CSV table of C-alpha atoms in Angstrom, one decimal:
chain,number,residue,atom,x,y,z
A,1,MET,CA,-83.1,-30.6,-91.1
A,2,THR,CA,-80.0,-29.4,-93.0
A,3,ASP,CA,-77.1,-27.6,-91.0
A,4,HIS,CA,-77.9,-24.4,-92.6
A,5,ASP,CA,-81.6,-24.9,-91.2
A,6,TRP,CA,-80.1,-25.9,-87.2
A,7,VAL,CA,-78.0,-22.8,-87.8
A,8,LEU,CA,-80.9,-20.4,-88.5
A,9,MET,CA,-82.9,-21.9,-85.7
A,10,ILE,CA,-80.1,-21.4,-83.1
A,11,ALA,CA,-79.3,-17.8,-84.5
A,12,ARG,CA,-82.7,-17.0,-83.8
A,13,ALA,CA,-83.2,-18.5,-80.7
A,14,GLN,CA,-79.9,-16.9,-79.3
A,15,PHE,CA,-81.0,-13.3,-80.6
A,16,ALA,CA,-84.8,-14.1,-78.8
A,17,LEU,CA,-82.9,-14.8,-75.6
A,18,THR,CA,-80.5,-11.7,-75.6
A,19,MET,CA,-83.2,-9.3,-77.1
A,20,GLY,CA,-85.9,-10.9,-74.5
A,21,MET,CA,-83.5,-10.3,-71.7
A,22,HIS,CA,-82.0,-6.8,-72.7
A,23,ILE,CA,-85.7,-5.3,-73.4
A,24,THR,CA,-86.9,-6.5,-69.7
A,25,LEU,CA,-84.2,-4.2,-68.7
A,26,ALA,CA,-84.7,-1.5,-71.2
A,27,ALA,CA,-88.3,-1.0,-70.2
A,28,LEU,CA,-87.1,-1.1,-66.6
A,29,THR,CA,-84.7,2.0,-67.0
A,30,LEU,CA,-87.3,3.4,-69.5
A,31,GLY,CA,-90.2,3.1,-67.0
A,32,LEU,CA,-88.6,3.7,-64.0
A,33,ALA,CA,-86.9,7.2,-64.9
A,34,PRO,CA,-90.0,9.3,-64.9
A,35,PHE,CA,-90.9,7.8,-61.4
A,36,LEU,CA,-87.3,9.0,-60.1
A,37,VAL,CA,-88.1,12.6,-61.7
A,38,TRP,CA,-91.9,12.5,-60.1
A,39,PHE,CA,-90.2,11.6,-56.5
A,40,ASP,CA,-87.0,13.8,-57.0
A,41,ALA,CA,-89.6,16.9,-57.8
A,42,ARG,CA,-91.2,16.0,-54.1
A,43,TRP,CA,-88.4,16.3,-52.4
A,44,LEU,CA,-86.8,19.4,-54.3
A,45,TRP,CA,-90.0,21.3,-54.1
A,46,GLY,CA,-91.7,20.0,-51.1
A,47,LYS,CA,-88.6,18.7,-49.1
A,48,GLN,CA,-90.5,15.5,-48.2
A,49,GLN,CA,-88.7,13.1,-46.5
A,50,VAL,CA,-90.9,10.5,-47.8
A,51,ALA,CA,-89.9,11.2,-51.4
A,52,ARG,CA,-86.4,11.5,-50.3
A,53,ASP,CA,-86.5,7.7,-49.5
A,54,ALA,CA,-88.8,6.7,-52.1
A,55,LEU,CA,-86.0,8.2,-54.6
A,56,HIS,CA,-83.2,6.5,-52.9
A,57,PHE,CA,-85.0,3.3,-52.9
A,58,TRP,CA,-85.2,2.9,-56.6
A,59,LEU,CA,-82.2,5.0,-57.3
A,60,THR,CA,-79.8,2.0,-56.8
A,61,ILE,CA,-82.4,-0.6,-58.7
A,62,PHE,CA,-82.3,2.1,-61.4
A,63,SER,CA,-78.4,2.3,-62.0
A,64,LEU,CA,-77.9,-1.3,-61.8
A,65,THR,CA,-80.4,-2.0,-64.2
A,66,VAL,CA,-78.8,0.6,-66.5
A,67,ALA,CA,-75.4,-0.8,-66.1
A,68,ILE,CA,-76.3,-4.4,-67.1
A,69,GLY,CA,-78.6,-3.1,-69.7
A,70,ALA,CA,-75.9,-1.2,-71.4
A,71,VAL,CA,-73.7,-4.6,-71.6
A,72,SER,CA,-76.3,-6.6,-72.5
A,73,GLY,CA,-77.2,-4.4,-75.2
A,74,VAL,CA,-73.8,-4.2,-76.8
A,75,VAL,CA,-73.7,-8.2,-76.7
A,76,MET,CA,-77.0,-8.1,-78.3
A,77,GLU,CA,-75.8,-5.8,-80.9
A,78,PHE,CA,-72.4,-7.7,-81.4
A,79,GLN,CA,-74.6,-10.6,-83.1
A,80,PHE,CA,-75.7,-8.4,-86.3
A,81,GLY,CA,-71.8,-9.2,-87.2
A,82,THR,CA,-71.6,-12.6,-86.1
A,83,HIS,CA,-74.9,-14.5,-86.6
A,84,TRP,CA,-76.2,-11.9,-89.3
A,85,ALA,CA,-73.7,-10.7,-91.3
A,86,ARG,CA,-75.7,-10.8,-94.6
A,87,PHE,CA,-78.3,-8.9,-93.1
A,88,SER,CA,-75.7,-6.3,-92.1
A,89,HIS,CA,-74.2,-6.3,-95.0
A,90,GLN,CA,-77.6,-5.8,-97.1
A,91,VAL,CA,-79.3,-3.6,-94.4
A,92,GLY,CA,-76.2,-1.7,-92.7
A,93,GLY,CA,-76.4,1.3,-94.6
A,94,VAL,CA,-79.9,2.0,-92.9
A,95,ILE,CA,-79.6,0.0,-89.8
A,96,GLY,CA,-76.4,1.1,-88.8
A,97,PRO,CA,-76.6,4.7,-88.6
A,98,LEU,CA,-79.8,4.3,-86.2
A,99,MET,CA,-78.2,1.5,-84.0
A,100,PHE,CA,-74.9,4.2,-83.6
A,101,TYR,CA,-77.2,7.2,-82.2
A,102,GLU,CA,-78.9,4.8,-79.9
A,103,VAL,CA,-75.5,3.5,-78.5
A,104,LEU,CA,-74.3,7.2,-78.5
A,105,VAL,CA,-77.4,8.1,-76.3
A,106,ALA,CA,-77.2,4.9,-74.4
A,107,PHE,CA,-73.7,5.4,-73.0
A,108,PHE,CA,-72.9,9.3,-73.1
A,109,LEU,CA,-76.1,10.3,-71.7
A,110,GLU,CA,-78.2,8.0,-70.1
A,111,SER,CA,-75.1,5.9,-68.3
A,112,ALA,CA,-73.0,8.8,-68.0
A,113,LEU,CA,-75.6,10.7,-66.2
A,114,THR,CA,-76.9,7.8,-64.2
A,115,GLY,CA,-73.6,8.3,-62.5
A,116,VAL,CA,-73.9,11.7,-61.3
A,117,MET,CA,-77.5,10.8,-60.3
A,118,LEU,CA,-76.5,8.1,-58.2
A,119,PHE,CA,-73.2,9.3,-56.6
A,120,GLY,CA,-73.9,13.2,-56.6
A,121,PHE,CA,-77.0,13.1,-54.6
A,122,ASN,CA,-75.2,14.6,-51.6
A,123,LYS,CA,-72.6,16.4,-53.5
A,124,ILE,CA,-74.3,18.6,-55.7
A,125,ARG,CA,-77.4,21.1,-55.4
A,126,PRO,CA,-80.7,19.3,-55.0
A,127,GLY,CA,-81.9,21.6,-58.4
A,128,VAL,CA,-79.1,20.3,-60.4
A,129,HIS,CA,-79.7,16.6,-59.1
A,130,PHE,CA,-83.3,17.3,-60.4
A,131,VAL,CA,-82.0,18.5,-63.9
A,132,VAL,CA,-79.6,15.6,-64.0
A,133,THR,CA,-82.6,13.1,-63.3
A,134,CYS,CA,-84.8,14.7,-65.9
A,135,LEU,CA,-81.8,14.3,-68.7
A,136,VAL,CA,-81.4,10.8,-67.3
A,137,ALA,CA,-85.1,10.1,-68.1
A,138,ILE,CA,-84.5,12.1,-71.6
A,139,GLY,CA,-81.6,9.6,-72.4
A,140,ALA,CA,-84.0,6.6,-71.9
A,141,LEU,CA,-86.7,7.9,-74.1
A,142,LEU,CA,-84.0,9.0,-77.0
A,143,SER,CA,-82.5,5.4,-76.6
A,144,ALA,CA,-85.8,4.0,-77.2
A,145,PHE,CA,-86.5,6.2,-79.8
A,146,TRP,CA,-83.7,4.9,-82.0
A,147,ILE,CA,-84.1,1.4,-81.4
A,148,LEU,CA,-87.8,1.4,-82.1
A,149,ALA,CA,-87.3,3.7,-85.4
A,150,ALA,CA,-85.0,0.9,-86.5
A,151,ASN,CA,-87.4,-1.9,-85.7
A,152,SER,CA,-90.6,0.1,-86.9
A,153,TRP,CA,-88.7,0.5,-90.3
A,154,MET,CA,-87.9,-3.2,-90.7
A,155,GLN,CA,-91.6,-3.9,-89.8
A,156,THR,CA,-92.8,-1.4,-92.5
A,157,PRO,CA,-89.7,-0.4,-94.9
A,158,VAL,CA,-90.0,3.1,-96.6
A,159,GLY,CA,-87.5,5.6,-97.7
A,160,PHE,CA,-85.0,3.4,-99.7
A,161,THR,CA,-84.0,2.1,-102.7
A,162,ARG,CA,-82.3,-1.1,-103.8
A,163,ASP,CA,-78.9,-1.2,-105.9
A,164,GLU,CA,-78.1,-4.3,-108.2
A,165,LYS,CA,-76.7,-6.3,-105.5
A,166,GLY,CA,-79.6,-5.9,-103.2
A,167,ILE,CA,-78.1,-3.6,-100.9
A,168,PHE,CA,-80.3,-1.1,-99.3
A,169,LEU,CA,-79.6,2.2,-99.7
A,170,ALA,CA,-81.2,5.1,-97.4
A,171,GLU,CA,-83.1,7.6,-99.8
A,172,SER,CA,-84.8,9.7,-97.4
A,173,TRP,CA,-83.9,9.7,-93.4
A,174,GLN,CA,-87.2,11.7,-92.5
A,175,SER,CA,-89.2,8.7,-94.0
A,176,ILE,CA,-87.0,6.2,-92.6
A,177,LEU,CA,-87.5,7.8,-88.7
A,178,MET,CA,-91.0,8.0,-89.4
A,179,ALA,CA,-91.8,4.3,-90.7
A,180,PRO,CA,-95.7,3.9,-90.7
A,181,SER,CA,-95.7,1.8,-87.6
A,182,PHE,CA,-93.4,3.7,-85.6
A,183,PRO,CA,-95.7,6.1,-83.9
A,184,TRP,CA,-97.9,3.5,-82.7
A,185,ARG,CA,-94.9,1.3,-82.1
A,186,PHE,CA,-93.3,3.9,-80.1
A,187,SER,CA,-96.0,4.9,-78.2
A,188,HIS,CA,-97.3,1.8,-77.4
A,189,MET,CA,-94.1,0.4,-76.0
A,190,VAL,CA,-93.4,3.6,-73.9
A,191,MET,CA,-96.5,3.1,-72.4
A,192,ALA,CA,-96.2,-0.8,-71.8
A,193,SER,CA,-92.7,0.0,-70.2
A,194,LEU,CA,-94.4,2.7,-67.6
A,195,ILE,CA,-97.0,0.2,-66.9
A,196,ALA,CA,-94.9,-2.8,-66.1
A,197,VAL,CA,-92.8,-0.5,-63.9
A,198,ALA,CA,-95.8,1.2,-62.0
A,199,VAL,CA,-97.3,-2.8,-61.3
A,200,MET,CA,-94.1,-4.0,-60.1
A,201,MET,CA,-93.7,-0.5,-58.0
A,202,MET,CA,-97.3,-1.5,-56.6
A,203,GLY,CA,-96.2,-5.2,-55.8
A,204,VAL,CA,-92.9,-4.0,-54.1
A,205,ALA,CA,-95.0,-1.2,-52.3
A,206,ALA,CA,-97.6,-3.7,-51.2
A,207,TRP,CA,-95.0,-6.3,-50.0
A,208,ARG,CA,-93.3,-3.8,-47.6
A,209,LEU,CA,-96.7,-2.3,-46.5
A,210,ARG,CA,-97.2,-5.8,-45.3
A,211,HIS,CA,-93.8,-6.1,-43.5
A,212,PHE,CA,-93.3,-2.6,-42.4
A,213,ARG,CA,-97.1,-1.2,-42.2
A,214,ALA,CA,-96.1,2.3,-40.9
A,215,GLU,CA,-93.6,3.0,-44.0
A,216,ALA,CA,-94.4,6.3,-45.5
A,217,ALA,CA,-92.0,5.8,-48.9
A,218,SER,CA,-93.9,2.4,-49.7
A,219,GLN,CA,-97.4,4.4,-49.2
A,220,LEU,CA,-96.2,7.1,-51.3
A,221,MET,CA,-95.1,4.4,-53.5
A,222,LEU,CA,-98.4,2.7,-53.8
A,223,ASN,CA,-100.2,6.0,-54.2
A,224,SER,CA,-98.3,7.1,-57.1
A,225,ALA,CA,-98.1,3.9,-59.2
A,226,LEU,CA,-101.9,3.2,-58.5
A,227,THR,CA,-103.2,6.7,-59.6
A,228,PHE,CA,-101.1,6.4,-62.7
A,229,LEU,CA,-102.0,3.4,-63.8
A,230,LEU,CA,-105.6,4.5,-63.6
A,231,PHE,CA,-104.8,6.4,-66.5
A,232,ALA,CA,-102.4,4.8,-68.4
A,233,VAL,CA,-104.1,1.3,-68.9
A,234,PRO,CA,-107.0,2.7,-70.4
A,235,VAL,CA,-104.9,4.9,-72.4
A,236,GLN,CA,-102.6,1.9,-73.6
A,237,MET,CA,-105.7,0.4,-74.8
A,238,VAL,CA,-106.7,2.9,-76.8
A,239,LEU,CA,-103.2,3.1,-78.5
A,240,GLY,CA,-103.0,-1.0,-78.7
A,241,ASP,CA,-106.2,-0.7,-81.3
A,242,LEU,CA,-104.5,1.8,-83.1
A,243,HIS,CA,-101.4,-0.1,-83.4
A,244,GLY,CA,-103.7,-2.9,-84.5
A,245,GLU,CA,-105.4,-1.1,-87.2
A,246,ASN,CA,-101.8,-0.5,-88.3
A,247,THR,CA,-101.0,-4.1,-88.5
A,248,ARG,CA,-104.1,-4.8,-90.3
A,249,ASP,CA,-103.1,-2.2,-92.8
A,250,TYR,CA,-99.4,-3.1,-93.2
A,251,GLN,CA,-98.9,-6.5,-91.8
A,252,PRO,CA,-101.8,-8.5,-92.4
A,253,ALA,CA,-100.5,-11.8,-92.2
A,254,LYS,CA,-99.3,-10.9,-88.7
A,255,LEU,CA,-102.6,-10.2,-87.6
A,256,ALA,CA,-104.1,-13.3,-89.0
A,257,ALA,CA,-102.0,-15.1,-87.1
A,258,MET,CA,-102.8,-13.3,-83.9
A,259,GLU,CA,-106.4,-14.0,-84.8
A,260,GLY,CA,-105.9,-17.9,-85.7
A,261,GLY,CA,-108.0,-17.0,-88.9
A,262,TRP,CA,-107.1,-19.5,-91.4
A,263,HIS,CA,-110.1,-19.2,-93.6
A,264,PRO,CA,-112.9,-16.2,-94.3
A,265,PRO,CA,-116.1,-16.3,-92.3
A,266,ALA,CA,-119.1,-17.3,-93.9
A,267,ALA,CA,-121.1,-14.5,-95.8
A,268,GLY,CA,-123.1,-12.3,-94.0
A,269,GLU,CA,-120.8,-13.2,-90.6
A,270,GLY,CA,-118.0,-11.0,-89.0
A,271,GLU,CA,-114.9,-12.2,-87.6
A,272,PRO,CA,-115.2,-14.4,-84.7
A,273,LEU,CA,-113.7,-13.6,-81.3
A,274,ARG,CA,-111.3,-16.8,-80.5
A,275,LEU,CA,-110.9,-17.4,-76.9
A,276,PHE,CA,-109.0,-20.5,-76.7
A,277,ALA,CA,-107.6,-22.7,-80.0
A,278,LEU,CA,-105.0,-24.7,-81.0
A,279,PRO,CA,-103.5,-23.6,-84.5
A,280,ASP,CA,-102.3,-26.2,-86.7
A,281,GLN,CA,-100.4,-24.7,-88.9
A,282,GLN,CA,-99.9,-28.1,-91.3
A,283,ALA,CA,-103.6,-28.7,-91.7
A,284,GLN,CA,-104.6,-24.8,-91.7
A,285,ARG,CA,-107.0,-25.3,-89.2
A,286,ASN,CA,-107.8,-24.7,-85.7
A,287,SER,CA,-108.3,-27.6,-82.8
A,288,LEU,CA,-110.3,-27.1,-79.8
A,289,GLU,CA,-111.4,-23.7,-80.7
A,290,ILE,CA,-113.6,-22.1,-78.3
A,291,SER,CA,-114.8,-18.5,-79.9
A,292,LEU,CA,-117.9,-16.1,-80.1
A,293,PRO,CA,-119.2,-15.5,-83.2
A,294,SER,CA,-118.9,-12.0,-85.1
A,295,LEU,CA,-117.6,-10.2,-82.0
A,296,GLY,CA,-114.0,-10.2,-83.6
A,297,SER,CA,-115.2,-7.7,-85.9
A,298,LEU,CA,-115.6,-5.1,-83.2
A,299,TYR,CA,-112.0,-4.4,-82.3
A,300,LEU,CA,-110.5,-5.2,-85.8
A,301,ARG,CA,-113.0,-3.4,-88.2
A,302,HIS,CA,-115.3,-1.6,-85.3
A,303,ASN,CA,-118.4,-3.2,-86.9
A,304,LEU,CA,-120.1,-6.6,-86.6
A,305,SER,CA,-119.5,-7.6,-90.3
A,306,GLY,CA,-116.2,-6.3,-91.2
A,307,HIS,CA,-113.7,-9.1,-92.6
A,308,ILE,CA,-109.8,-9.0,-92.4
A,309,LYS,CA,-107.4,-11.2,-94.6
A,310,SER,CA,-107.0,-14.6,-93.5
A,311,LEU,CA,-104.1,-16.9,-93.6
A,312,SER,CA,-104.9,-18.7,-96.5
A,313,GLU,CA,-105.0,-15.9,-98.7
A,314,PHE,CA,-100.9,-15.8,-98.3
A,315,PRO,CA,-98.3,-17.9,-99.7
A,316,ALA,CA,-97.5,-20.8,-97.3
A,317,ASP,CA,-93.9,-19.6,-96.8
A,318,ALA,CA,-95.1,-16.4,-96.2
A,319,ILE,CA,-97.1,-17.3,-93.1
A,320,PRO,CA,-95.7,-16.7,-89.7
A,321,PRO,CA,-95.3,-19.5,-87.3
A,322,VAL,CA,-99.2,-19.0,-85.9
A,323,LEU,CA,-99.4,-21.0,-82.7
A,324,PRO,CA,-96.9,-18.6,-80.9
A,325,VAL,CA,-98.4,-15.6,-81.9
A,326,PHE,CA,-102.1,-16.5,-81.2
A,327,PHE,CA,-101.1,-17.5,-77.6
A,328,ALA,CA,-98.7,-14.4,-76.8
A,329,PHE,CA,-101.2,-12.2,-78.1
A,330,ARG,CA,-103.9,-13.4,-75.7
A,331,LEU,CA,-101.2,-13.7,-72.9
A,332,MET,CA,-100.6,-9.8,-73.5
A,333,VAL,CA,-104.2,-9.3,-73.6
A,334,GLY,CA,-105.2,-11.1,-70.8
A,335,TRP,CA,-102.7,-9.9,-68.3
A,336,GLY,CA,-103.6,-6.3,-69.4
A,337,LEU,CA,-107.2,-7.0,-68.5
A,338,ILE,CA,-106.0,-8.4,-65.0
A,339,ILE,CA,-104.2,-5.4,-64.6
A,340,LEU,CA,-107.0,-3.0,-65.2
A,341,LEU,CA,-109.3,-5.0,-62.9
A,342,THR,CA,-106.7,-5.4,-60.5
A,343,THR,CA,-106.0,-1.3,-60.7
A,344,LEU,CA,-109.6,-0.7,-60.2
A,345,ALA,CA,-110.2,-2.6,-57.3
A,346,ALA,CA,-107.3,-1.5,-55.7
A,347,ASN,CA,-108.0,2.3,-56.2
A,348,LEU,CA,-111.6,1.7,-55.0
A,349,GLN,CA,-110.0,0.5,-51.6
A,350,ARG,CA,-107.8,3.2,-51.5
A,351,TRP,CA,-110.1,5.8,-51.5
A,352,ARG,CA,-112.6,3.7,-49.0
A,353,GLY,CA,-109.2,4.1,-46.9
A,354,ARG,CA,-109.0,0.5,-46.4
A,355,LEU,CA,-106.6,-0.6,-48.8
A,356,ALA,CA,-103.7,-0.7,-45.9
A,357,VAL,CA,-105.6,-3.4,-44.1
A,358,SER,CA,-106.8,-5.5,-47.1
A,359,GLY,CA,-104.0,-8.5,-46.8
A,360,ARG,CA,-105.8,-10.4,-49.4
A,361,LEU,CA,-105.4,-7.7,-51.9
A,362,LEU,CA,-102.0,-6.4,-50.7
A,363,CYS,CA,-100.9,-9.9,-51.0
A,364,TRP,CA,-102.2,-10.3,-54.7
A,365,LEU,CA,-100.6,-6.6,-55.7
A,366,THR,CA,-97.3,-8.4,-54.6
A,367,TRP,CA,-97.9,-11.6,-56.5
A,368,LEU,CA,-98.9,-9.2,-59.6
A,369,SER,CA,-95.6,-7.9,-59.6
A,370,PRO,CA,-94.2,-9.2,-62.7
A,371,ALA,CA,-97.2,-9.2,-64.5
A,372,GLY,CA,-96.7,-5.8,-66.5
A,373,PHE,CA,-93.3,-7.2,-68.3
A,374,ILE,CA,-94.9,-10.6,-68.7
A,375,ALA,CA,-97.5,-8.8,-71.0
A,376,LEU,CA,-94.6,-7.0,-72.4
A,377,LEU,CA,-92.6,-9.8,-73.4
A,378,SER,CA,-95.9,-11.2,-75.1
A,379,GLY,CA,-96.4,-8.3,-77.2
A,380,TRP,CA,-92.6,-8.3,-78.5
A,381,VAL,CA,-93.1,-12.2,-79.2
A,382,VAL,CA,-96.3,-11.1,-81.4
A,383,THR,CA,-94.3,-8.5,-82.9
A,384,GLU,CA,-90.9,-10.3,-83.7
A,385,VAL,CA,-92.2,-13.6,-84.6
A,386,GLY,CA,-95.4,-12.3,-86.3
A,387,ARG,CA,-92.8,-10.7,-88.6
A,388,GLN,CA,-91.6,-13.9,-89.8
A,389,PRO,CA,-90.2,-15.2,-92.4
A,390,TRP,CA,-88.8,-11.6,-92.8
A,391,THR,CA,-86.0,-9.6,-91.1
A,392,VAL,CA,-87.1,-6.5,-93.3
A,393,TYR,CA,-91.0,-7.0,-93.9
A,394,GLY,CA,-91.5,-8.2,-97.7
A,395,MET,CA,-88.1,-7.3,-98.7
A,396,LEU,CA,-85.5,-9.8,-97.1
A,397,ARG,CA,-86.0,-13.3,-95.6
A,398,THR,CA,-84.5,-14.4,-92.2
A,399,ALA,CA,-83.0,-17.3,-93.8
A,400,GLN,CA,-81.1,-15.0,-96.2
A,401,SER,CA,-79.9,-12.5,-93.3
A,402,VAL,CA,-78.2,-15.3,-91.2
A,403,SER,CA,-74.4,-15.7,-91.2
A,404,PRO,CA,-72.4,-18.8,-92.9
A,405,LEU,CA,-71.6,-20.4,-89.8
A,406,SER,CA,-70.8,-24.1,-88.8
A,407,LEU,CA,-73.2,-25.6,-86.7
A,408,SER,CA,-70.9,-26.5,-83.8
A,409,THR,CA,-69.8,-22.8,-83.8
A,410,THR,CA,-73.2,-21.4,-83.6
A,411,LEU,CA,-74.4,-23.9,-80.8
A,412,SER,CA,-71.0,-23.6,-78.8
A,413,ILE,CA,-72.1,-19.2,-79.1
A,414,PHE,CA,-75.1,-20.3,-77.7
A,415,LEU,CA,-74.5,-22.6,-75.1
A,416,ALA,CA,-71.9,-19.6,-73.7
A,417,VAL,CA,-74.5,-17.0,-74.1
A,418,LEU,CA,-77.2,-19.0,-72.2
A,419,LEU,CA,-75.1,-19.6,-69.3
A,420,ILE,CA,-73.3,-16.0,-68.7
A,421,TYR,CA,-76.7,-14.6,-69.3
A,422,GLY,CA,-78.6,-16.9,-67.2
A,423,LEU,CA,-76.0,-16.2,-64.5
A,424,VAL,CA,-75.7,-12.6,-64.4
A,425,PHE,CA,-79.4,-12.2,-64.8
A,426,ALA,CA,-79.9,-14.7,-61.8
A,427,LEU,CA,-77.3,-12.6,-59.7
A,428,GLY,CA,-79.0,-9.5,-60.7
A,429,LEU,CA,-82.7,-10.8,-59.6
A,430,ARG,CA,-80.8,-12.1,-56.3
A,431,TYR,CA,-79.9,-8.3,-55.7
A,432,LEU,CA,-83.1,-7.1,-56.6
A,433,LEU,CA,-85.2,-9.2,-54.4
A,434,ARG,CA,-82.4,-8.7,-51.7
A,435,ARG,CA,-82.8,-4.8,-52.3
A,436,ILE,CA,-86.5,-4.8,-52.4
A,437,LYS,CA,-86.7,-6.7,-48.8
A,438,GLY,CA,-84.0,-4.3,-47.0
A,439,GLU,CA,-84.7,-1.3,-45.4
A,440,LEU,CA,-84.7,2.2,-46.8
A,441,PRO,CA,-81.0,3.4,-47.8
A,442,SER,CA,-81.7,6.6,-45.8
A,443,GLY,CA,-82.3,4.8,-42.7
A,444,GLU,CA,-85.1,4.7,-40.5
A,445,PRO,CA,-88.8,4.7,-42.0
A,446,VAL,CA,-90.5,7.7,-41.6
A,447,VAL,CA,-93.8,7.0,-39.6
A,448,ILE,CA,-97.0,7.8,-40.8
A,449,GLU,CA,-100.4,7.2,-39.4
A,450,LEU,CA,-102.5,5.2,-42.3
A,451,LYS,CA,-105.9,5.3,-42.7
A,452,THR,CA,-108.3,2.6,-41.1
A,453,PRO,CA,-111.9,1.7,-41.6
A,454,HIS,CA,-114.2,2.7,-39.0
């Protein structure tokens, strides 16, 4: 490998690291904000102390997440200038305004009002506090809108022209903001964030009920999360299917990598459902493949005989890294199915009045807490690694986007970022765990009578 190859690999690894950590925080704020609105509403209109306790519990966690997320987002975006200067030079006229509005919303609406929401709880009227909480949730949604609009344009670029130097020039902002993949990417990401937070809230509440059995706030958290997941997970499956159809039409190489399909099926056969395989990109085949004939066509083409483009139909230098995309997709789907089955089982026990005394199920819900974020990050691996070798799909290669940095400089920056991010996120995780295990911030828990089986 040449120095340029090493610089490219390290720059990609660093962006993946900062992006993965930042997207986790962004998803946490995006998914948690609507639950804060829900608890605040129940406190405002019902004067339910249990809702006030739940709101207080999550409010400090939300505020810490916003603070760290705002800083990590700035560091991530600085890399467009340090590590991806050629990309910024050519694409800045399109991406720059979108990133500017995202930063503007994140800092001046979401971050500023989060301070009011946190420190003004007992200083402003409850109705005003509820309005502020709603504005924070809207700010988180708008922040996601701008960042996903930029990402969707890079995935499915439209509404632009290029000059003689290859510079991208915005021609239609309406087309750019509504890139072909944007509606499905945006809705899928928002729902994934809500589900990830609901699963985490479900696990946290389950842990607290195992240790504080008469804590009404935890009961409310658990019931709220389970009710939401019962409807949200099936909706997410439909959105995922629609997003997959969009990928089939606009990024067929990515879909082929997700499926591990190197060659077209035999005549008369549909696409197989590959449960497991070890893709060998050099030999263009799968080892140890376990598959079900023709069943893949059910979700790929909605019949038993439809085909998709296979990887052998693309030039070798236009095929994404197949192995990580293949396994990340199965990890995402697998955890999604586990969350669905767990949600059904937990709701069934709740309706029977047995969930509070189902020790093993509550323990499993606790262990499942990070599952939604694991699925979400797996989905981002599919999205971003599956786009390779392009930064702007089909238009600008990643190798043409990296800055002309020396190998020593790139490596030094990467190690510094790795150390600082690792330390900050370790401290943040420690605080989160201490916060989860601590008493409710409003004082003594409200005691309620839990249903027990007769």
